[in-house]
Short mmCIF file of N, CA and C and ligand atoms in Angstrom, two decimals:
data_model
loop_
_atom_site.label_atom_id
_atom_site.label_comp_id
_atom_site.label_asym_id
_atom_site.label_seq_id
_atom_site.Cartn_x
_atom_site.Cartn_y
_atom_site.Cartn_z
N UNK A 1 -19.85 -3.48 2.21
CA UNK A 1 -18.98 -3.21 1.04
C UNK A 1 -19.58 -2.15 0.12
N UNK A 2 -20.84 -1.83 0.37
CA UNK A 2 -21.56 -0.91 -0.51
C UNK A 2 -20.84 0.45 -0.65
N UNK A 3 -20.27 0.92 0.45
CA UNK A 3 -19.67 2.26 0.44
C UNK A 3 -18.15 2.23 0.28
N UNK A 4 -17.60 1.05 0.07
CA UNK A 4 -16.14 0.93 -0.02
C UNK A 4 -15.71 1.00 -1.48
N UNK A 5 -14.73 1.88 -1.75
CA UNK A 5 -14.27 2.01 -3.14
C UNK A 5 -12.75 2.10 -3.21
N UNK A 6 -12.23 1.57 -4.32
CA UNK A 6 -10.79 1.63 -4.55
C UNK A 6 -10.49 2.80 -5.48
N UNK A 7 -9.50 3.58 -5.15
CA UNK A 7 -9.14 4.75 -5.97
C UNK A 7 -7.65 4.70 -6.31
N UNK A 8 -7.31 5.32 -7.43
CA UNK A 8 -5.89 5.38 -7.83
C UNK A 8 -5.39 6.82 -7.73
N UNK A 9 -4.26 7.02 -7.10
CA UNK A 9 -3.65 8.36 -6.97
C UNK A 9 -4.66 9.40 -6.48
N UNK A 10 -5.40 9.05 -5.50
CA UNK A 10 -6.49 9.91 -5.01
C UNK A 10 -6.23 10.18 -3.53
N UNK A 11 -5.25 11.07 -3.28
CA UNK A 11 -4.89 11.41 -1.90
C UNK A 11 -4.80 12.93 -1.78
N UNK A 12 -5.18 13.43 -0.62
CA UNK A 12 -5.25 14.87 -0.41
C UNK A 12 -4.68 15.20 0.98
N UNK A 13 -4.26 16.46 1.16
CA UNK A 13 -3.66 16.81 2.47
C UNK A 13 -4.56 16.44 3.65
N UNK A 14 -5.86 16.51 3.49
CA UNK A 14 -6.75 16.18 4.62
C UNK A 14 -6.74 14.68 4.97
N UNK A 15 -6.08 13.86 4.12
CA UNK A 15 -6.01 12.41 4.40
C UNK A 15 -4.82 12.05 5.29
N UNK A 16 -4.01 13.05 5.60
CA UNK A 16 -2.77 12.79 6.32
C UNK A 16 -2.96 12.01 7.63
N UNK A 17 -3.97 12.38 8.41
CA UNK A 17 -4.19 11.69 9.69
C UNK A 17 -4.51 10.21 9.44
N UNK A 18 -5.36 9.93 8.46
CA UNK A 18 -5.71 8.53 8.14
C UNK A 18 -4.46 7.77 7.68
N UNK A 19 -3.65 8.41 6.85
CA UNK A 19 -2.44 7.75 6.33
C UNK A 19 -1.47 7.44 7.47
N UNK A 20 -1.29 8.41 8.36
CA UNK A 20 -0.38 8.17 9.48
C UNK A 20 -0.91 7.09 10.42
N UNK A 21 -2.22 7.02 10.55
CA UNK A 21 -2.82 5.97 11.39
C UNK A 21 -2.54 4.59 10.76
N UNK A 22 -2.66 4.52 9.44
CA UNK A 22 -2.40 3.25 8.76
C UNK A 22 -0.92 2.88 8.86
N UNK A 23 -0.04 3.88 8.73
CA UNK A 23 1.40 3.60 8.81
C UNK A 23 1.76 3.04 10.18
N UNK A 24 1.13 3.56 11.22
CA UNK A 24 1.36 3.05 12.58
C UNK A 24 0.94 1.59 12.70
N UNK A 25 -0.14 1.23 11.99
CA UNK A 25 -0.60 -0.16 12.03
C UNK A 25 0.33 -1.08 11.23
N UNK A 26 1.00 -0.48 10.25
CA UNK A 26 1.96 -1.25 9.45
C UNK A 26 3.22 -1.50 10.29
N UNK A 27 3.67 -0.43 10.94
CA UNK A 27 4.88 -0.53 11.77
C UNK A 27 4.85 0.57 12.83
N UNK A 28 4.65 0.20 14.09
CA UNK A 28 4.51 1.21 15.15
C UNK A 28 5.75 2.10 15.28
N UNK A 29 6.90 1.66 14.75
CA UNK A 29 8.12 2.47 14.87
C UNK A 29 8.22 3.57 13.81
N UNK A 30 7.34 3.53 12.81
CA UNK A 30 7.45 4.53 11.74
C UNK A 30 7.10 5.91 12.25
N UNK A 31 7.87 6.90 11.77
CA UNK A 31 7.59 8.28 12.17
C UNK A 31 6.45 8.81 11.30
N UNK A 32 5.77 9.85 11.82
CA UNK A 32 4.68 10.47 11.03
C UNK A 32 5.26 11.12 9.78
N UNK A 33 4.52 11.01 8.69
CA UNK A 33 4.99 11.67 7.47
C UNK A 33 4.14 12.92 7.21
N UNK A 34 4.66 13.82 6.37
CA UNK A 34 3.89 15.03 6.05
C UNK A 34 3.45 14.99 4.58
N UNK A 35 2.68 15.97 4.19
CA UNK A 35 2.12 16.00 2.84
C UNK A 35 3.22 16.14 1.78
N UNK A 36 4.29 16.89 2.08
CA UNK A 36 5.40 17.06 1.13
C UNK A 36 6.01 15.70 0.80
N UNK A 37 6.11 14.87 1.80
CA UNK A 37 6.70 13.54 1.61
C UNK A 37 5.80 12.69 0.70
N UNK A 38 4.51 12.77 0.95
CA UNK A 38 3.56 11.98 0.13
C UNK A 38 3.65 12.42 -1.34
N UNK A 39 3.74 13.74 -1.55
CA UNK A 39 3.82 14.25 -2.92
C UNK A 39 5.09 13.72 -3.62
N UNK A 40 6.18 13.69 -2.87
CA UNK A 40 7.46 13.20 -3.40
C UNK A 40 7.33 11.71 -3.80
N UNK A 41 6.72 10.94 -2.92
CA UNK A 41 6.56 9.50 -3.18
C UNK A 41 5.71 9.29 -4.43
N UNK A 42 4.66 10.08 -4.56
CA UNK A 42 3.71 9.88 -5.66
C UNK A 42 4.29 10.24 -7.04
N UNK A 43 5.42 10.95 -7.05
CA UNK A 43 6.04 11.31 -8.34
C UNK A 43 6.51 10.07 -9.08
N UNK A 44 6.88 9.04 -8.31
CA UNK A 44 7.47 7.86 -8.94
C UNK A 44 6.74 6.57 -8.57
N UNK A 45 5.45 6.72 -8.30
CA UNK A 45 4.70 5.55 -7.84
C UNK A 45 3.22 5.74 -8.12
N UNK A 46 2.50 4.64 -8.11
CA UNK A 46 1.04 4.71 -8.14
C UNK A 46 0.56 4.30 -6.76
N UNK A 47 -0.32 5.11 -6.19
CA UNK A 47 -0.83 4.75 -4.87
C UNK A 47 -2.30 4.32 -5.01
N UNK A 48 -2.60 3.18 -4.40
CA UNK A 48 -3.98 2.67 -4.40
C UNK A 48 -4.56 2.89 -3.01
N UNK A 49 -5.73 3.48 -3.00
CA UNK A 49 -6.33 3.89 -1.74
C UNK A 49 -7.74 3.31 -1.66
N UNK A 50 -8.05 2.72 -0.51
CA UNK A 50 -9.43 2.26 -0.28
C UNK A 50 -10.10 3.30 0.60
N UNK A 51 -11.26 3.75 0.16
CA UNK A 51 -12.01 4.74 0.95
C UNK A 51 -13.36 4.17 1.37
N UNK A 52 -13.74 4.54 2.58
CA UNK A 52 -15.08 4.22 3.06
C UNK A 52 -15.93 5.48 2.91
N UNK A 53 -16.89 5.41 2.00
CA UNK A 53 -17.74 6.57 1.71
C UNK A 53 -19.05 6.53 2.49
N UNK A 54 -19.08 5.76 3.58
CA UNK A 54 -20.32 5.67 4.38
C UNK A 54 -20.75 7.06 4.85
N UNK A 55 -22.08 7.28 4.91
CA UNK A 55 -22.58 8.60 5.37
C UNK A 55 -22.00 9.02 6.71
N UNK A 56 -21.66 8.04 7.58
CA UNK A 56 -21.17 8.42 8.91
C UNK A 56 -19.79 9.12 8.87
N UNK A 57 -19.09 8.98 7.77
CA UNK A 57 -17.78 9.65 7.65
C UNK A 57 -17.86 10.92 6.81
N UNK A 58 -19.06 11.23 6.33
CA UNK A 58 -19.23 12.32 5.37
C UNK A 58 -18.70 13.66 5.92
N UNK A 59 -19.01 13.93 7.20
CA UNK A 59 -18.65 15.22 7.77
C UNK A 59 -17.13 15.34 7.98
N UNK A 60 -16.53 14.30 8.57
CA UNK A 60 -15.09 14.37 8.87
C UNK A 60 -14.25 14.10 7.62
N UNK A 61 -14.75 13.29 6.70
CA UNK A 61 -13.99 12.94 5.49
C UNK A 61 -14.91 13.01 4.28
N UNK A 62 -15.15 14.21 3.75
CA UNK A 62 -16.10 14.35 2.63
C UNK A 62 -15.73 13.50 1.40
N UNK A 63 -14.43 13.25 1.22
CA UNK A 63 -14.01 12.43 0.06
C UNK A 63 -13.95 10.94 0.41
N UNK A 64 -14.33 10.60 1.65
CA UNK A 64 -14.29 9.21 2.09
C UNK A 64 -13.09 8.97 3.00
N UNK A 65 -13.30 8.16 4.02
CA UNK A 65 -12.22 7.87 4.98
C UNK A 65 -11.25 6.86 4.36
N UNK A 66 -9.95 7.15 4.45
CA UNK A 66 -8.95 6.23 3.90
C UNK A 66 -8.76 5.06 4.87
N UNK A 67 -9.08 3.85 4.42
CA UNK A 67 -9.01 2.68 5.32
C UNK A 67 -8.02 1.61 4.81
N UNK A 68 -7.35 1.92 3.71
CA UNK A 68 -6.33 0.99 3.21
C UNK A 68 -5.52 1.68 2.14
N UNK A 69 -4.28 1.23 2.00
CA UNK A 69 -3.46 1.82 0.93
C UNK A 69 -2.32 0.88 0.57
N UNK A 70 -1.89 1.01 -0.66
CA UNK A 70 -0.67 0.31 -1.10
C UNK A 70 0.01 1.12 -2.19
N UNK A 71 1.29 0.84 -2.33
CA UNK A 71 2.10 1.64 -3.24
C UNK A 71 2.76 0.74 -4.28
N UNK A 72 2.66 1.12 -5.54
CA UNK A 72 3.42 0.43 -6.58
C UNK A 72 4.51 1.40 -7.05
N UNK A 73 5.73 1.16 -6.63
CA UNK A 73 6.82 2.05 -7.01
C UNK A 73 7.34 1.63 -8.38
N UNK A 74 7.51 2.61 -9.27
CA UNK A 74 7.94 2.33 -10.64
C UNK A 74 9.47 2.29 -10.69
N UNK A 75 10.01 1.15 -11.08
CA UNK A 75 11.47 1.01 -11.11
C UNK A 75 11.98 0.74 -12.52
N UNK A 76 13.26 1.00 -12.70
CA UNK A 76 13.86 0.82 -14.02
C UNK A 76 15.24 0.19 -13.85
N UNK A 77 15.47 -0.92 -14.54
CA UNK A 77 16.81 -1.52 -14.54
C UNK A 77 17.25 -1.58 -15.99
N UNK A 78 18.51 -1.94 -16.26
CA UNK A 78 18.93 -2.12 -17.65
C UNK A 78 18.09 -3.21 -18.31
N UNK A 79 17.70 -4.19 -17.49
CA UNK A 79 16.93 -5.32 -18.03
C UNK A 79 15.46 -4.96 -18.32
N UNK A 80 15.02 -3.84 -17.88
CA UNK A 80 13.63 -3.45 -18.15
C UNK A 80 12.97 -2.80 -16.95
N UNK A 81 11.69 -2.48 -17.12
CA UNK A 81 11.00 -1.80 -16.02
C UNK A 81 10.31 -2.82 -15.12
N UNK A 82 10.19 -2.49 -13.88
CA UNK A 82 9.59 -3.39 -12.90
C UNK A 82 8.93 -2.56 -11.81
N UNK A 83 8.12 -3.22 -11.02
CA UNK A 83 7.44 -2.52 -9.93
C UNK A 83 7.79 -3.14 -8.59
N UNK A 84 7.71 -2.33 -7.56
CA UNK A 84 7.88 -2.85 -6.20
C UNK A 84 6.67 -2.43 -5.38
N UNK A 85 6.06 -3.41 -4.76
CA UNK A 85 4.91 -3.12 -3.90
C UNK A 85 5.40 -2.86 -2.48
N UNK A 86 4.93 -1.77 -1.92
CA UNK A 86 5.29 -1.38 -0.54
C UNK A 86 4.04 -0.96 0.22
N UNK A 87 4.20 -0.94 1.54
CA UNK A 87 3.21 -0.27 2.40
C UNK A 87 1.78 -0.80 2.27
N UNK A 88 1.64 -2.11 2.06
CA UNK A 88 0.29 -2.69 1.98
C UNK A 88 -0.30 -2.73 3.39
N UNK A 89 -1.37 -2.05 3.59
CA UNK A 89 -2.01 -2.08 4.91
C UNK A 89 -3.50 -1.76 4.80
N UNK A 90 -4.27 -2.50 5.58
CA UNK A 90 -5.72 -2.27 5.68
C UNK A 90 -6.02 -1.99 7.16
N UNK A 91 -6.82 -1.00 7.42
CA UNK A 91 -7.19 -0.66 8.80
C UNK A 91 -7.74 -1.91 9.51
N UNK A 92 -7.32 -2.07 10.77
CA UNK A 92 -7.71 -3.26 11.55
C UNK A 92 -9.21 -3.56 11.48
N UNK A 93 -10.03 -2.49 11.49
CA UNK A 93 -11.49 -2.70 11.51
C UNK A 93 -12.03 -3.21 10.17
N UNK A 94 -11.20 -3.14 9.13
CA UNK A 94 -11.68 -3.47 7.79
C UNK A 94 -11.01 -4.73 7.22
N UNK A 95 -10.25 -5.43 8.06
CA UNK A 95 -9.53 -6.61 7.55
C UNK A 95 -10.45 -7.81 7.33
N UNK A 96 -10.01 -8.73 6.50
CA UNK A 96 -10.76 -9.96 6.25
C UNK A 96 -11.96 -9.77 5.34
N UNK A 97 -12.01 -8.62 4.66
CA UNK A 97 -13.15 -8.35 3.76
C UNK A 97 -12.72 -8.38 2.29
N UNK A 98 -11.47 -8.76 2.05
CA UNK A 98 -11.00 -8.84 0.67
C UNK A 98 -10.35 -7.56 0.16
N UNK A 99 -10.15 -6.57 1.06
CA UNK A 99 -9.63 -5.28 0.59
C UNK A 99 -8.13 -5.33 0.27
N UNK A 100 -7.38 -6.08 1.07
CA UNK A 100 -5.95 -6.21 0.80
C UNK A 100 -5.74 -6.87 -0.56
N UNK A 101 -6.54 -7.89 -0.82
CA UNK A 101 -6.45 -8.60 -2.11
C UNK A 101 -6.83 -7.65 -3.25
N UNK A 102 -7.88 -6.89 -3.03
CA UNK A 102 -8.37 -5.97 -4.06
C UNK A 102 -7.27 -4.97 -4.47
N UNK A 103 -6.62 -4.40 -3.47
CA UNK A 103 -5.57 -3.39 -3.75
C UNK A 103 -4.37 -4.01 -4.45
N UNK A 104 -3.98 -5.19 -3.98
CA UNK A 104 -2.78 -5.82 -4.55
C UNK A 104 -3.05 -6.25 -5.99
N UNK A 105 -4.26 -6.78 -6.23
CA UNK A 105 -4.62 -7.17 -7.60
C UNK A 105 -4.60 -5.96 -8.53
N UNK A 106 -5.08 -4.85 -8.02
CA UNK A 106 -5.13 -3.63 -8.81
C UNK A 106 -3.71 -3.14 -9.13
N UNK A 107 -2.81 -3.29 -8.16
CA UNK A 107 -1.41 -2.89 -8.39
C UNK A 107 -0.80 -3.77 -9.49
N UNK A 108 -1.15 -5.06 -9.49
CA UNK A 108 -0.60 -5.96 -10.51
C UNK A 108 -1.17 -5.62 -11.89
N UNK A 109 -2.44 -5.26 -11.90
CA UNK A 109 -3.08 -4.86 -13.16
C UNK A 109 -2.40 -3.62 -13.74
N UNK A 110 -2.11 -2.68 -12.85
CA UNK A 110 -1.45 -1.44 -13.27
C UNK A 110 -0.05 -1.72 -13.80
N UNK A 111 0.66 -2.63 -13.11
CA UNK A 111 2.02 -2.98 -13.54
C UNK A 111 2.00 -3.54 -14.96
N UNK A 112 1.00 -4.38 -15.24
CA UNK A 112 0.87 -4.95 -16.60
C UNK A 112 0.60 -3.85 -17.60
N UNK A 113 -0.28 -2.93 -17.23
CA UNK A 113 -0.65 -1.83 -18.12
C UNK A 113 0.56 -0.94 -18.42
N UNK A 114 1.44 -0.78 -17.43
CA UNK A 114 2.62 0.06 -17.61
C UNK A 114 3.75 -0.68 -18.32
N UNK A 115 3.52 -1.95 -18.65
CA UNK A 115 4.53 -2.73 -19.37
C UNK A 115 5.66 -3.24 -18.49
N UNK A 116 5.43 -3.30 -17.19
CA UNK A 116 6.50 -3.78 -16.30
C UNK A 116 6.74 -5.27 -16.50
N UNK A 117 8.01 -5.68 -16.33
CA UNK A 117 8.34 -7.10 -16.54
C UNK A 117 8.01 -7.97 -15.34
N UNK A 118 8.14 -7.41 -14.18
CA UNK A 118 7.79 -8.16 -12.98
C UNK A 118 7.47 -7.21 -11.84
N UNK A 119 6.88 -7.76 -10.80
CA UNK A 119 6.60 -6.98 -9.59
C UNK A 119 7.22 -7.74 -8.43
N UNK A 120 7.93 -7.01 -7.56
CA UNK A 120 8.55 -7.67 -6.43
C UNK A 120 8.14 -7.03 -5.11
N UNK A 121 8.34 -7.73 -4.04
CA UNK A 121 8.06 -7.17 -2.71
C UNK A 121 8.78 -8.03 -1.69
N UNK A 122 8.95 -7.51 -0.50
CA UNK A 122 9.46 -8.32 0.59
C UNK A 122 8.44 -8.25 1.72
N UNK A 123 8.37 -9.31 2.49
CA UNK A 123 7.45 -9.34 3.62
C UNK A 123 8.04 -10.21 4.71
N UNK A 124 8.07 -9.68 5.92
CA UNK A 124 8.59 -10.45 7.05
C UNK A 124 7.77 -11.74 7.20
N UNK A 125 8.43 -12.90 7.37
CA UNK A 125 7.67 -14.16 7.49
C UNK A 125 6.66 -14.16 8.64
N UNK A 126 6.89 -13.27 9.63
CA UNK A 126 5.94 -13.21 10.75
C UNK A 126 4.60 -12.58 10.34
N UNK A 127 4.59 -11.93 9.21
CA UNK A 127 3.34 -11.33 8.72
C UNK A 127 2.55 -12.42 7.97
N UNK A 128 1.90 -13.26 8.73
CA UNK A 128 1.24 -14.44 8.15
C UNK A 128 0.15 -14.05 7.13
N UNK A 129 -0.82 -13.18 7.49
CA UNK A 129 -1.85 -12.86 6.50
C UNK A 129 -1.26 -12.28 5.21
N UNK A 130 -0.25 -11.41 5.35
CA UNK A 130 0.34 -10.78 4.16
C UNK A 130 1.02 -11.83 3.27
N UNK A 131 1.78 -12.73 3.88
CA UNK A 131 2.47 -13.76 3.08
C UNK A 131 1.48 -14.67 2.38
N UNK A 132 0.37 -14.98 3.07
CA UNK A 132 -0.67 -15.82 2.45
C UNK A 132 -1.29 -15.08 1.27
N UNK A 133 -1.55 -13.79 1.51
CA UNK A 133 -2.16 -12.98 0.45
C UNK A 133 -1.28 -12.97 -0.80
N UNK A 134 0.01 -12.67 -0.64
CA UNK A 134 0.88 -12.58 -1.81
C UNK A 134 0.98 -13.93 -2.54
N UNK A 135 1.10 -15.00 -1.77
CA UNK A 135 1.23 -16.32 -2.41
C UNK A 135 -0.06 -16.68 -3.13
N UNK A 136 -1.20 -16.29 -2.55
CA UNK A 136 -2.48 -16.63 -3.20
C UNK A 136 -2.64 -15.89 -4.53
N UNK A 137 -1.88 -14.79 -4.68
CA UNK A 137 -1.98 -14.03 -5.93
C UNK A 137 -0.90 -14.43 -6.94
N UNK A 138 -0.06 -15.41 -6.56
CA UNK A 138 0.91 -15.92 -7.53
C UNK A 138 2.33 -15.43 -7.31
N UNK A 139 2.59 -14.66 -6.26
CA UNK A 139 3.97 -14.28 -5.96
C UNK A 139 4.74 -15.52 -5.54
N UNK A 140 5.94 -15.67 -6.10
CA UNK A 140 6.77 -16.83 -5.76
C UNK A 140 7.91 -16.40 -4.87
N UNK A 141 8.15 -17.20 -3.83
CA UNK A 141 9.22 -16.88 -2.89
C UNK A 141 10.56 -17.17 -3.54
N UNK A 142 11.48 -16.20 -3.51
CA UNK A 142 12.80 -16.39 -4.12
C UNK A 142 13.82 -16.73 -3.05
N UNK A 143 14.74 -17.59 -3.42
CA UNK A 143 15.79 -17.96 -2.49
C UNK A 143 16.97 -17.03 -2.73
N UNK A 144 17.00 -15.95 -1.99
CA UNK A 144 18.06 -14.97 -2.19
C UNK A 144 18.40 -14.32 -0.86
N UNK A 145 19.52 -13.65 -0.82
CA UNK A 145 19.88 -12.92 0.40
C UNK A 145 19.41 -11.49 0.26
N UNK A 146 18.69 -11.02 1.22
CA UNK A 146 18.21 -9.64 1.19
C UNK A 146 19.17 -8.81 2.03
N UNK A 147 19.78 -7.79 1.44
CA UNK A 147 20.72 -6.94 2.17
C UNK A 147 20.16 -5.55 2.33
N UNK A 148 20.51 -4.93 3.43
CA UNK A 148 20.09 -3.55 3.66
C UNK A 148 21.28 -2.80 4.24
N UNK A 149 21.62 -1.68 3.67
CA UNK A 149 22.70 -0.84 4.20
C UNK A 149 22.05 0.39 4.82
N UNK A 150 22.12 0.48 6.12
CA UNK A 150 21.42 1.56 6.83
C UNK A 150 22.23 2.85 6.77
N UNK A 151 21.64 3.90 6.27
CA UNK A 151 22.34 5.20 6.21
C UNK A 151 21.86 6.13 7.32
N UNK A 152 20.53 6.20 7.46
CA UNK A 152 19.97 7.03 8.55
C UNK A 152 19.18 6.15 9.49
N UNK A 153 19.17 6.50 10.73
CA UNK A 153 18.36 5.75 11.72
C UNK A 153 16.98 6.37 11.79
C1 COA B 1 -2.00 -8.09 5.07
C2 COA B 1 -3.29 -7.29 5.05
C3 COA B 1 -3.06 -6.05 4.17
C4 COA B 1 -4.39 -8.15 4.44
O1 COA B 1 -5.52 -7.33 4.28
P1 COA B 1 -7.02 -7.89 4.33
O2 COA B 1 -7.88 -6.91 3.67
O3 COA B 1 -7.35 -8.28 5.72
O4 COA B 1 -6.86 -9.22 3.44
P2 COA B 1 -7.99 -9.87 2.54
O5 COA B 1 -9.29 -9.90 3.29
O6 COA B 1 -7.98 -9.24 1.21
O7 COA B 1 -7.47 -11.36 2.42
C5 COA B 1 -6.67 -11.75 1.34
C6 COA B 1 -5.92 -13.03 1.66
O8 COA B 1 -5.00 -12.79 2.71
C7 COA B 1 -4.90 -13.95 3.55
N1 COA B 1 -5.36 -13.56 4.89
C8 COA B 1 -6.05 -12.44 5.24
N2 COA B 1 -6.25 -12.43 6.58
C9 COA B 1 -5.68 -13.55 7.05
C10 COA B 1 -5.52 -14.08 8.37
N3 COA B 1 -5.98 -13.45 9.46
N4 COA B 1 -4.84 -15.24 8.50
C11 COA B 1 -4.35 -15.88 7.43
N5 COA B 1 -4.46 -15.42 6.16
C12 COA B 1 -5.12 -14.28 5.98
C13 COA B 1 -5.78 -15.00 2.91
O9 COA B 1 -4.99 -15.73 1.99
C14 COA B 1 -6.80 -14.16 2.17
O10 COA B 1 -7.35 -14.82 1.07
P3 COA B 1 -8.70 -15.71 1.28
O11 COA B 1 -9.67 -14.81 1.99
O12 COA B 1 -9.08 -16.01 -0.13
O13 COA B 1 -8.28 -16.87 2.10
C15 COA B 1 -3.72 -6.86 6.49
O14 COA B 1 -3.78 -8.01 7.31
C16 COA B 1 -2.81 -5.85 7.15
O15 COA B 1 -2.96 -4.66 6.95
N6 COA B 1 -1.86 -6.33 7.96
C17 COA B 1 -0.94 -5.45 8.70
C18 COA B 1 0.07 -4.80 7.82
C19 COA B 1 0.89 -5.80 7.02
O16 COA B 1 1.32 -6.83 7.52
N7 COA B 1 1.13 -5.45 5.75
C20 COA B 1 1.93 -6.23 4.86
C21 COA B 1 3.29 -5.66 4.76
S1 COA B 1 4.36 -6.64 3.74
#
């Protein structure tokens, strides 16, 4: 854990390969994203990034290898501002070390700082570690129907 650090809004074009690798681990069906897309997402969100600054990654990733990330999207309703957590993922080699919890806690801290009224997220019930993580942090399961209207495939 000595070389592992959490960063806020600290992403660069050279991180693209790491980000796409993490997205594949989140969902193998996701298409690769480009830097323009990341910049667009970051306009309305805070991104939390875990980097491994170990000397062995120094040459390939001078700013540290990205091994986890999560997104707090800033939302606004008539009732007030709120956040939505998306894209929580930790590289397979780094799981079970408390990094997922660290990022999610940081997102909640940021939401409080921004004056958000609540933070929401959805997670497939088959994602056992993720559901345990969210519940352990105080997320309450809501009894509601989740709808999705697909526009693009
Ligand atoms: C979900 C995920 C981000 C957790 O990251 P992580 O760094 O391994 O999790 P942590 O080590 O911080 O563990 C936090 C909590 O998650 C739960 N958890 C983590 N791994 C678990 C496992 N294998 N089985 C059951 N619960 C687990 C535990 O409640 C744990 O708290 P505890 O250690 O106090 O018991 C990671 O498993 C992952 O990237 N999964 C694939 C992508 C995914 O499903 N993302 C969620 C999308 S909604």
